[in-house]
Tab-separated table of C-alpha atoms in Angstrom:
chain	number	residue	atom	x	y	z
A	1	MET	CA	-9.031	-20.845	3.800
A	2	ASN	CA	-11.218	-17.801	4.095
A	3	GLY	CA	-9.798	-16.832	7.479
A	4	ASN	CA	-6.331	-16.204	8.860
A	5	LYS	CA	-3.789	-18.621	10.356
A	6	GLY	CA	-5.517	-18.361	13.727
A	7	SER	CA	-8.775	-19.529	12.154
A	8	PHE	CA	-7.029	-22.482	10.577
A	9	PHE	CA	-5.377	-23.379	13.878
A	10	LEU	CA	-8.830	-23.233	15.512
A	11	ARG	CA	-10.186	-25.532	12.777
A	12	LYS	CA	-7.418	-28.096	13.477
A	13	LEU	CA	-7.973	-27.735	17.227
A	14	ILE	CA	-11.678	-28.517	16.752
A	15	HIS	CA	-10.736	-31.513	14.565
A	16	VAL	CA	-8.395	-32.936	17.215
A	17	GLY	CA	-10.803	-32.068	20.049
A	18	PHE	CA	-13.723	-33.843	18.390
A	19	SER	CA	-11.471	-36.840	17.708
A	20	LEU	CA	-10.528	-37.023	21.385
A	21	LEU	CA	-14.185	-36.715	22.374
A	22	LEU	CA	-15.002	-39.651	20.088
A	23	LEU	CA	-12.080	-41.607	21.519
A	24	PHE	CA	-13.326	-41.097	25.068
A	25	GLY	CA	-16.813	-42.091	23.913
A	26	THR	CA	-15.506	-45.499	22.841
A	27	TYR	CA	-14.191	-46.056	26.375
A	28	TYR	CA	-17.199	-44.857	28.348
A	29	LEU	CA	-20.195	-45.683	26.157
A	30	GLU	CA	-21.653	-48.926	24.928
A	31	LYS	CA	-21.424	-49.384	21.179
A	32	LYS	CA	-25.180	-48.806	20.649
A	33	THR	CA	-25.086	-45.555	22.600
A	34	PHE	CA	-21.950	-44.410	20.783
A	35	LEU	CA	-23.548	-45.164	17.391
A	36	PHE	CA	-26.738	-43.356	18.403
A	37	LEU	CA	-24.897	-40.223	19.549
A	38	LEU	CA	-22.630	-40.246	16.495
A	39	SER	CA	-25.715	-40.595	14.267
A	40	VAL	CA	-27.284	-37.605	16.015
A	41	CYS	CA	-24.058	-35.631	15.415
A	42	PHE	CA	-24.117	-36.657	11.765
A	43	LEU	CA	-27.768	-35.616	11.351
A	44	ALA	CA	-27.125	-32.284	13.082
A	45	GLU	CA	-24.040	-31.658	10.926
A	46	SER	CA	-26.015	-32.620	7.794
A	47	LEU	CA	-28.817	-30.216	8.720
A	48	TRP	CA	-26.296	-27.427	9.357
A	49	GLU	CA	-24.569	-28.172	6.012
A	50	PHE	CA	-27.873	-28.111	4.150
A	51	ILE	CA	-28.976	-24.814	5.707
A	52	ARG	CA	-25.491	-23.290	5.261
A	53	LEU	CA	-25.493	-24.188	1.570
A	54	LYS	CA	-29.152	-23.509	0.682
A	55	LYS	CA	-30.365	-20.795	3.076
A	56	PRO	CA	-27.342	-19.321	4.871
A	57	ASP	CA	-29.235	-16.215	5.999
A	58	SER	CA	-31.503	-18.375	8.165
A	59	LEU	CA	-28.596	-19.570	10.337
A	60	PRO	CA	-28.080	-17.883	13.703
A	61	ARG	CA	-25.069	-15.568	13.647
A	62	PHE	CA	-22.932	-17.818	15.861
A	63	LEU	CA	-23.256	-20.636	13.299
A	64	HIS	CA	-21.775	-18.527	10.501
A	65	VAL	CA	-18.276	-19.973	10.376
A	66	LYS	CA	-17.031	-18.764	6.994
A	67	SER	CA	-13.639	-17.920	8.480
A	68	LEU	CA	-13.142	-21.605	9.354
A	69	LEU	CA	-14.048	-22.932	5.913
A	70	LYS	CA	-11.652	-23.812	3.132
A	71	GLU	CA	-12.394	-22.052	-0.155
A	72	GLN	CA	-13.636	-25.269	-1.803
A	73	GLU	CA	-16.075	-25.801	1.088
A	74	ALA	CA	-18.022	-22.648	0.236
A	75	LYS	CA	-20.318	-24.568	-2.117
A	76	THR	CA	-20.018	-28.157	-0.873
A	77	PHE	CA	-19.988	-30.163	2.328
A	78	THR	CA	-17.173	-29.488	4.773
A	79	ASP	CA	-14.449	-31.897	5.804
A	80	ALA	CA	-16.210	-32.164	9.173
A	81	TRP	CA	-19.221	-33.783	7.480
A	82	TYR	CA	-16.971	-36.332	5.753
A	83	PHE	CA	-15.092	-36.947	9.010
A	84	ILE	CA	-18.259	-37.782	10.943
A	85	LEU	CA	-19.601	-39.913	8.074
A	86	GLY	CA	-16.319	-41.841	7.807
A	87	ILE	CA	-16.159	-42.592	11.532
A	88	LEU	CA	-19.867	-43.482	11.564
A	89	ILE	CA	-19.397	-45.985	8.730
A	90	ALA	CA	-16.316	-47.468	10.402
A	91	SER	CA	-18.030	-47.751	13.786
A	92	LEU	CA	-20.695	-49.969	12.225
A	93	PHE	CA	-17.965	-52.551	11.593
A	94	LEU	CA	-15.308	-51.861	14.242
A	95	TRP	CA	-15.115	-51.409	17.987
A	96	ASP	CA	-12.547	-51.255	20.775
A	97	SER	CA	-8.887	-50.870	19.765
A	98	TRP	CA	-9.579	-50.978	16.028
A	99	LEU	CA	-11.964	-48.018	16.119
A	100	ARG	CA	-9.893	-46.127	18.684
A	101	ALA	CA	-6.799	-46.403	16.504
A	102	LEU	CA	-8.759	-45.206	13.462
A	103	ILE	CA	-10.160	-42.201	15.322
A	104	LEU	CA	-6.646	-41.145	16.305
A	105	ILE	CA	-5.283	-41.778	12.817
A	106	VAL	CA	-7.926	-39.535	11.249
A	107	GLY	CA	-7.767	-36.963	14.044
A	108	ILE	CA	-4.085	-36.877	14.965
A	109	SER	CA	-2.069	-38.273	12.034
A	110	ASP	CA	-3.915	-36.055	9.567
A	111	THR	CA	-3.250	-32.979	11.707
A	112	VAL	CA	0.403	-33.906	12.271
A	113	ALA	CA	0.832	-34.394	8.513
A	114	TYR	CA	-0.597	-30.945	7.849
A	115	PHE	CA	1.633	-29.124	10.328
A	116	VAL	CA	4.807	-31.027	9.392
A	117	GLY	CA	4.070	-30.497	5.699
A	118	LYS	CA	3.580	-26.764	6.223
A	119	ALA	CA	6.591	-26.387	8.516
A	120	LEU	CA	9.071	-28.280	6.336
A	121	ASP	CA	7.498	-27.387	2.980
A	122	GLY	CA	9.097	-30.300	1.144
A	123	PRO	CA	8.372	-31.523	-2.363
A	124	LYS	CA	4.677	-31.564	-3.269
A	125	ILE	CA	3.247	-34.948	-4.253
A	126	PHE	CA	-0.565	-34.861	-4.582
A	127	HIS	CA	-3.183	-32.112	-4.100
A	128	GLY	CA	-0.579	-29.795	-2.556
A	129	LYS	CA	0.385	-32.377	0.058
A	130	THR	CA	4.070	-32.698	0.783
A	131	LEU	CA	6.367	-35.683	0.988
A	132	TYR	CA	7.311	-34.756	4.559
A	133	GLY	CA	3.670	-34.452	5.584
A	134	SER	CA	2.957	-37.885	4.130
A	135	LEU	CA	5.981	-39.389	5.873
A	136	SER	CA	4.828	-37.935	9.178
A	137	PHE	CA	1.339	-39.355	8.543
A	138	PHE	CA	2.893	-42.784	7.941
A	139	ILE	CA	5.086	-42.647	11.062
A	140	SER	CA	2.307	-41.440	13.348
A	141	THR	CA	-0.075	-44.064	11.911
A	142	VAL	CA	2.429	-46.853	12.616
A	143	LEU	CA	2.923	-45.532	16.160
A	144	ILE	CA	-0.830	-45.343	16.796
A	145	LEU	CA	-1.470	-48.852	15.464
A	146	TYR	CA	1.414	-50.183	17.525
A	147	ALA	CA	0.351	-48.287	20.668
A	148	PHE	CA	-3.075	-49.935	20.571
A	149	GLY	CA	-1.435	-53.355	20.544
A	150	LEU	CA	-2.701	-54.284	17.121
A	151	THR	CA	0.513	-56.196	16.377
A	152	LYS	CA	-0.893	-58.875	18.707
A	153	VAL	CA	-3.693	-59.418	16.189
A	154	ILE	CA	-2.001	-58.629	12.875
A	155	SER	CA	1.615	-59.086	11.839
A	156	VAL	CA	4.078	-56.223	11.888
A	157	VAL	CA	4.384	-56.533	8.109
A	158	TYR	CA	0.615	-56.140	7.697
A	159	LEU	CA	0.656	-53.194	10.112
A	160	PHE	CA	3.232	-51.449	7.895
A	161	LEU	CA	1.258	-52.332	4.764
A	162	LEU	CA	-1.902	-50.928	6.364
A	163	ALA	CA	-0.025	-47.732	7.278
A	164	VAL	CA	1.299	-47.397	3.718
A	165	LEU	CA	-2.167	-47.811	2.196
A	166	LEU	CA	-3.714	-45.356	4.670
A	167	THR	CA	-0.940	-42.876	3.866
A	168	LEU	CA	-1.688	-43.245	0.162
A	169	SER	CA	-5.393	-42.678	0.905
A	170	GLU	CA	-4.526	-39.514	2.796
A	171	ALA	CA	-2.298	-38.269	-0.011
A	172	LEU	CA	-4.420	-39.243	-3.021
A	173	PHE	CA	-7.969	-38.390	-1.963
A	174	LYS	CA	-9.194	-34.872	-1.315
A	175	ARG	CA	-11.857	-36.285	1.026
A	176	ASP	CA	-9.360	-38.193	3.136
A	177	ASN	CA	-11.570	-37.858	6.242
A	178	LEU	CA	-13.987	-40.227	4.486
A	179	PHE	CA	-11.616	-42.439	2.510
A	180	ILE	CA	-9.180	-43.256	5.324
A	181	PRO	CA	-11.941	-44.913	7.414
A	182	ILE	CA	-13.318	-46.745	4.378
A	183	VAL	CA	-9.914	-48.070	3.322
A	184	TYR	CA	-9.174	-49.023	6.954
A	185	VAL	CA	-12.399	-51.033	7.260
A	186	LEU	CA	-11.894	-52.720	3.878
A	187	LEU	CA	-8.343	-53.774	4.775
A	188	LEU	CA	-9.292	-55.259	8.120
């Protein structure tokens, strides 16, 4: 992270805030409208990423967000781009409770895992991610899936299996904001 802890907290706040905005969109918008607006967000984010990477001096000052970027994002797309792409792909196949649960898993469980992992600083497993962070991701994913009543459609055993595989996706892949939605769609 190029910035300080406050910048990273702001980054996570934006991540959760955008997730909640998407969640509300699934309640108040028709699927076509939601897909259209999410596509517009994706195109705008893609344009910003392209300009940021190729011609950063042409960006207005308020769009220079280096303090919010991770070091590895300096020369590649940001996690935000992968997040929007992952949700966009998933929303082509899912709607209602399935998509709402996924949005919260990517937005909330991922953030919870980060903060628990940093706070408890347990044993590292993959890519600097901790065992405690992964356990908190698993628990929050199970709670989210259960809260959306998905055990009425799938068995409790499959819900736990889905949570385990999503947790592994979060732990194993650096681009978890993209791979969690893809794995979720493939398993449903």
